[in-house]
Amino acid sequence: MVATTKPKTKLAVIQMNCIFCSIVRKTSPAHILWEDDQHMAFLSIFPNTPGFSVVIPKQHYGSYAFAQSDEVLAGLAIAAKKTAQQIDRAFPDVARTGMILEGYGVDHLHAKLFPMHGTGQDSTFKPLSSKVDKFFAAYEGYISSHDHVRADDAELAELAERIRSFA
């Protein structure tokens, strides 16, 4: 009788040309922050703030988060939460870490985590606003969460109706 062993991590789907899959296989370098059997978190090599991190499932999935199953998306969110809490503890000037599921850059499901430097240690809600005054008519390669001018209620009602029609 031949003994077989099951791999600890389900890597049934791996893309050989995917940099994130290479990081999972440990054939590409990464500054890993956290990992378990299903997920991994590492520092971005192109940070726009100290501690900018990426959280991925070890199994390859396409990068559009909302095309994934509830189970896959929930697993990624929980892994991102663990990593974000670790980041919050690591920086004395970070009370919160933001997350986006943009889906561009690498075609492998991932969450991007951004430590919000300058928010202190108290994570209770405080109203903050940005002085950025920009409206995006099209995606420009990044996401911004700042507010813009107050929208017209008639236009909002029309847009809401259009979106509801796709339910």
PDB file of C-alpha atoms in Angstrom:
ATOM      1  CA  MET A   1       0.000   0.000   0.000  1.00  0.00           C
ATOM      2  CA  VAL A   2       1.340   3.420  -0.980  1.00  0.00           C
ATOM      3  CA  ALA A   3       1.031   6.175   1.585  1.00  0.00           C
ATOM      4  CA  THR A   4      -0.112   9.555   0.353  1.00  0.00           C
ATOM      5  CA  THR A   5      -0.035  12.868   2.118  1.00  0.00           C
ATOM      6  CA  LYS A   6      -2.372  15.748   1.607  1.00  0.00           C
ATOM      7  CA  PRO A   7      -0.808  19.162   1.163  1.00  0.00           C
ATOM      8  CA  LYS A   8      -1.502  21.566   4.026  1.00  0.00           C
ATOM      9  CA  THR A   9      -2.547  24.278   1.594  1.00  0.00           C
ATOM     10  CA  LYS A  10      -5.008  23.717  -1.208  1.00  0.00           C
ATOM     11  CA  LEU A  11      -3.105  24.995  -4.220  1.00  0.00           C
ATOM     12  CA  ALA A  12      -5.091  23.169  -6.846  1.00  0.00           C
ATOM     13  CA  VAL A  13      -5.187  26.250  -8.996  1.00  0.00           C
ATOM     14  CA  ILE A  14      -1.855  28.024  -9.417  1.00  0.00           C
ATOM     15  CA  GLN A  15      -0.790  30.241 -12.269  1.00  0.00           C
ATOM     16  CA  MET A  16       2.862  29.782 -13.142  1.00  0.00           C
ATOM     17  CA  ASN A  17       3.133  33.332 -14.523  1.00  0.00           C
ATOM     18  CA  CYS A  18       1.403  34.995 -11.541  1.00  0.00           C
ATOM     19  CA  ILE A  19       3.775  36.890  -9.244  1.00  0.00           C
ATOM     20  CA  PHE A  20       1.498  36.320  -6.232  1.00  0.00           C
ATOM     21  CA  CYS A  21       1.440  32.562  -6.910  1.00  0.00           C
ATOM     22  CA  SER A  22       5.259  32.716  -7.103  1.00  0.00           C
ATOM     23  CA  ILE A  23       5.322  34.383  -3.694  1.00  0.00           C
ATOM     24  CA  VAL A  24       3.073  31.627  -2.315  1.00  0.00           C
ATOM     25  CA  ARG A  25       5.441  29.002  -3.796  1.00  0.00           C
ATOM     26  CA  LYS A  26       8.349  30.952  -2.261  1.00  0.00           C
ATOM     27  CA  THR A  27      10.030  31.214  -5.664  1.00  0.00           C
ATOM     28  CA  SER A  28       9.781  35.027  -5.585  1.00  0.00           C
ATOM     29  CA  PRO A  29      10.890  37.091  -2.600  1.00  0.00           C
ATOM     30  CA  ALA A  30       8.424  38.860  -0.342  1.00  0.00           C
ATOM     31  CA  HIS A  31       8.441  40.514   3.053  1.00  0.00           C
ATOM     32  CA  ILE A  32       5.775  38.296   4.590  1.00  0.00           C
ATOM     33  CA  LEU A  33       3.861  39.703   7.562  1.00  0.00           C
ATOM     34  CA  TRP A  34       1.454  36.880   8.275  1.00  0.00           C
ATOM     35  CA  GLU A  35       0.222  33.621   6.793  1.00  0.00           C
ATOM     36  CA  ASP A  36      -1.885  30.597   7.539  1.00  0.00           C
ATOM     37  CA  ASP A  37      -2.821  27.558   5.462  1.00  0.00           C
ATOM     38  CA  GLN A  38      -5.105  29.566   3.163  1.00  0.00           C
ATOM     39  CA  HIS A  39      -3.874  33.182   3.091  1.00  0.00           C
ATOM     40  CA  MET A  40      -0.734  35.275   3.115  1.00  0.00           C
ATOM     41  CA  ALA A  41       0.027  38.946   3.770  1.00  0.00           C
ATOM     42  CA  PHE A  42       3.143  40.793   2.679  1.00  0.00           C
ATOM     43  CA  LEU A  43       4.432  44.326   2.289  1.00  0.00           C
ATOM     44  CA  SER A  44       3.916  45.992  -1.067  1.00  0.00           C
ATOM     45  CA  ILE A  45       7.191  46.557  -2.894  1.00  0.00           C
ATOM     46  CA  PHE A  46       5.632  49.733  -4.328  1.00  0.00           C
ATOM     47  CA  PRO A  47       4.308  51.406  -1.144  1.00  0.00           C
ATOM     48  CA  ASN A  48       2.726  54.842  -1.144  1.00  0.00           C
ATOM     49  CA  THR A  49       2.792  54.845   2.671  1.00  0.00           C
ATOM     50  CA  PRO A  50       4.832  52.851   5.224  1.00  0.00           C
ATOM     51  CA  GLY A  51       3.183  49.501   5.927  1.00  0.00           C
ATOM     52  CA  PHE A  52       1.095  49.355   2.707  1.00  0.00           C
ATOM     53  CA  SER A  53       0.374  45.634   2.501  1.00  0.00           C
ATOM     54  CA  VAL A  54      -1.250  43.051   0.265  1.00  0.00           C
ATOM     55  CA  VAL A  55      -3.352  40.106   1.491  1.00  0.00           C
ATOM     56  CA  ILE A  56      -3.992  37.175  -0.859  1.00  0.00           C
ATOM     57  CA  PRO A  57      -5.542  33.737  -0.835  1.00  0.00           C
ATOM     58  CA  LYS A  58      -2.849  31.149  -1.495  1.00  0.00           C
ATOM     59  CA  GLN A  59      -5.036  29.596  -4.156  1.00  0.00           C
ATOM     60  CA  HIS A  60      -5.233  31.574  -7.398  1.00  0.00           C
ATOM     61  CA  TYR A  61      -8.531  33.343  -8.086  1.00  0.00           C
ATOM     62  CA  GLY A  62      -9.190  36.109 -10.596  1.00  0.00           C
ATOM     63  CA  SER A  63      -8.687  39.616  -9.254  1.00  0.00           C
ATOM     64  CA  TYR A  64     -12.303  40.857  -9.304  1.00  0.00           C
ATOM     65  CA  ALA A  65     -13.379  40.310  -5.696  1.00  0.00           C
ATOM     66  CA  PHE A  66     -17.114  40.460  -6.352  1.00  0.00           C
ATOM     67  CA  ALA A  67     -16.913  37.679  -8.944  1.00  0.00           C
ATOM     68  CA  GLN A  68     -15.755  35.269  -6.215  1.00  0.00           C
ATOM     69  CA  SER A  69     -17.851  33.046  -3.979  1.00  0.00           C
ATOM     70  CA  ASP A  70     -19.038  34.359  -0.622  1.00  0.00           C
ATOM     71  CA  GLU A  71     -16.737  31.843   1.081  1.00  0.00           C
ATOM     72  CA  VAL A  72     -13.640  33.010  -0.810  1.00  0.00           C
ATOM     73  CA  LEU A  73     -14.421  36.700  -0.274  1.00  0.00           C
ATOM     74  CA  ALA A  74     -15.225  36.219   3.424  1.00  0.00           C
ATOM     75  CA  GLY A  75     -11.981  34.307   3.926  1.00  0.00           C
ATOM     76  CA  LEU A  76     -10.007  37.136   2.346  1.00  0.00           C
ATOM     77  CA  ALA A  77     -11.799  39.723   4.501  1.00  0.00           C
ATOM     78  CA  ILE A  78     -11.017  37.794   7.694  1.00  0.00           C
ATOM     79  CA  ALA A  79      -7.354  37.422   6.697  1.00  0.00           C
ATOM     80  CA  ALA A  80      -7.229  41.152   5.919  1.00  0.00           C
ATOM     81  CA  LYS A  81      -8.750  41.932   9.324  1.00  0.00           C
ATOM     82  CA  LYS A  82      -6.056  39.906  11.112  1.00  0.00           C
ATOM     83  CA  THR A  83      -3.342  41.659   9.134  1.00  0.00           C
ATOM     84  CA  ALA A  84      -4.860  45.130   9.636  1.00  0.00           C
ATOM     85  CA  GLN A  85      -4.983  44.615  13.403  1.00  0.00           C
ATOM     86  CA  GLN A  86      -1.327  43.568  13.312  1.00  0.00           C
ATOM     87  CA  ILE A  87      -0.471  46.720  11.320  1.00  0.00           C
ATOM     88  CA  ASP A  88      -2.454  48.918  13.755  1.00  0.00           C
ATOM     89  CA  ARG A  89      -0.392  47.548  16.654  1.00  0.00           C
ATOM     90  CA  ALA A  90       2.906  47.998  14.782  1.00  0.00           C
ATOM     91  CA  PHE A  91       2.649  51.758  14.226  1.00  0.00           C
ATOM     92  CA  PRO A  92       2.177  54.154  17.170  1.00  0.00           C
ATOM     93  CA  ASP A  93       0.579  56.765  14.890  1.00  0.00           C
ATOM     94  CA  VAL A  94      -1.977  54.382  13.303  1.00  0.00           C
ATOM     95  CA  ALA A  95      -5.428  53.916  14.844  1.00  0.00           C
ATOM     96  CA  ARG A  96      -7.033  52.410  11.737  1.00  0.00           C
ATOM     97  CA  THR A  97      -6.028  50.648   8.552  1.00  0.00           C
ATOM     98  CA  GLY A  98      -8.072  51.045   5.369  1.00  0.00           C
ATOM     99  CA  MET A  99      -8.769  48.310   2.832  1.00  0.00           C
ATOM    100  CA  ILE A 100      -9.604  48.328  -0.859  1.00  0.00           C
ATOM    101  CA  LEU A 101     -10.476  45.498  -3.231  1.00  0.00           C
ATOM    102  CA  GLU A 102      -9.489  47.259  -6.417  1.00  0.00           C
ATOM    103  CA  GLY A 103      -8.622  44.220  -8.521  1.00  0.00           C
ATOM    104  CA  TYR A 104      -6.009  45.810 -10.754  1.00  0.00           C
ATOM    105  CA  GLY A 105      -2.237  45.505 -10.853  1.00  0.00           C
ATOM    106  CA  VAL A 106      -2.052  41.710 -10.522  1.00  0.00           C
ATOM    107  CA  ASP A 107      -4.729  39.295 -11.729  1.00  0.00           C
ATOM    108  CA  HIS A 108      -4.876  37.369  -8.439  1.00  0.00           C
ATOM    109  CA  LEU A 109      -7.510  38.154  -5.826  1.00  0.00           C
ATOM    110  CA  HIS A 110      -6.055  40.539  -3.269  1.00  0.00           C
ATOM    111  CA  ALA A 111      -6.903  43.160  -0.682  1.00  0.00           C
ATOM    112  CA  LYS A 112      -4.726  46.224  -0.276  1.00  0.00           C
ATOM    113  CA  LEU A 113      -4.245  47.538   3.268  1.00  0.00           C
ATOM    114  CA  PHE A 114      -3.264  51.132   3.975  1.00  0.00           C
ATOM    115  CA  PRO A 115      -2.185  52.176   7.481  1.00  0.00           C
ATOM    116  CA  MET A 116      -3.756  55.567   8.169  1.00  0.00           C
ATOM    117  CA  HIS A 117      -0.700  57.289   9.619  1.00  0.00           C
ATOM    118  CA  GLY A 118      -1.424  60.297  11.797  1.00  0.00           C
ATOM    119  CA  THR A 119      -4.672  58.903  13.222  1.00  0.00           C
ATOM    120  CA  GLY A 120      -3.112  58.155  16.631  1.00  0.00           C
ATOM    121  CA  GLN A 121      -3.965  55.146  18.775  1.00  0.00           C
ATOM    122  CA  ASP A 122      -7.634  55.785  19.559  1.00  0.00           C
ATOM    123  CA  SER A 123      -9.696  53.929  16.946  1.00  0.00           C
ATOM    124  CA  THR A 124     -13.024  55.415  18.052  1.00  0.00           C
ATOM    125  CA  PHE A 125     -14.797  57.355  15.321  1.00  0.00           C
ATOM    126  CA  LYS A 126     -13.680  60.910  14.696  1.00  0.00           C
ATOM    127  CA  PRO A 127     -15.017  62.960  11.803  1.00  0.00           C
ATOM    128  CA  LEU A 128     -12.200  63.706   9.375  1.00  0.00           C
ATOM    129  CA  SER A 129     -12.347  65.276   5.962  1.00  0.00           C
ATOM    130  CA  SER A 130     -10.020  65.812   3.052  1.00  0.00           C
ATOM    131  CA  LYS A 131      -9.172  69.013   1.245  1.00  0.00           C
ATOM    132  CA  VAL A 132      -8.984  67.108  -2.055  1.00  0.00           C
ATOM    133  CA  ASP A 133     -11.432  68.560  -4.568  1.00  0.00           C
ATOM    134  CA  LYS A 134     -11.622  66.117  -7.451  1.00  0.00           C
ATOM    135  CA  PHE A 135     -14.430  64.234  -9.187  1.00  0.00           C
ATOM    136  CA  PHE A 136     -13.650  61.049 -11.131  1.00  0.00           C
ATOM    137  CA  ALA A 137     -15.681  60.535 -14.306  1.00  0.00           C
ATOM    138  CA  ALA A 138     -13.509  57.479 -15.090  1.00  0.00           C
ATOM    139  CA  TYR A 139     -11.098  55.233 -13.202  1.00  0.00           C
ATOM    140  CA  GLU A 140      -7.617  56.795 -13.200  1.00  0.00           C
ATOM    141  CA  GLY A 141      -5.638  53.890 -11.771  1.00  0.00           C
ATOM    142  CA  TYR A 142      -6.381  54.529  -8.116  1.00  0.00           C
ATOM    143  CA  ILE A 143      -9.293  54.863  -5.717  1.00  0.00           C
ATOM    144  CA  SER A 144      -9.890  57.837  -3.447  1.00  0.00           C
ATOM    145  CA  SER A 145     -12.411  58.017  -0.618  1.00  0.00           C
ATOM    146  CA  HIS A 146     -12.677  61.805  -0.333  1.00  0.00           C
ATOM    147  CA  ASP A 147     -16.025  63.552  -0.690  1.00  0.00           C
ATOM    148  CA  HIS A 148     -16.777  65.959  -3.514  1.00  0.00           C
ATOM    149  CA  VAL A 149     -19.543  68.574  -3.842  1.00  0.00           C
ATOM    150  CA  ARG A 150     -23.091  67.685  -2.743  1.00  0.00           C
ATOM    151  CA  ALA A 151     -24.845  65.821  -5.547  1.00  0.00           C
ATOM    152  CA  ASP A 152     -28.249  66.805  -6.902  1.00  0.00           C
ATOM    153  CA  ASP A 153     -31.047  64.715  -5.326  1.00  0.00           C
ATOM    154  CA  ALA A 154     -32.912  64.303  -8.622  1.00  0.00           C
ATOM    155  CA  GLU A 155     -29.766  62.924 -10.276  1.00  0.00           C
ATOM    156  CA  LEU A 156     -29.137  60.625  -7.299  1.00  0.00           C
ATOM    157  CA  ALA A 157     -32.728  59.344  -7.417  1.00  0.00           C
ATOM    158  CA  GLU A 158     -32.410  58.591 -11.133  1.00  0.00           C
ATOM    159  CA  LEU A 159     -29.093  56.800 -10.630  1.00  0.00           C
ATOM    160  CA  ALA A 160     -30.447  54.798  -7.683  1.00  0.00           C
ATOM    161  CA  GLU A 161     -33.443  53.703  -9.767  1.00  0.00           C
ATOM    162  CA  ARG A 162     -31.164  52.600 -12.600  1.00  0.00           C
ATOM    163  CA  ILE A 163     -28.958  50.563 -10.258  1.00  0.00           C
ATOM    164  CA  ARG A 164     -31.978  49.016  -8.480  1.00  0.00           C
ATOM    165  CA  SER A 165     -33.295  47.841 -11.858  1.00  0.00           C
ATOM    166  CA  PHE A 166     -30.354  45.410 -12.036  1.00  0.00           C
ATOM    167  CA  ALA A 167     -31.214  43.658  -8.744  1.00  0.00           C
TER     168      ALA A 167
END
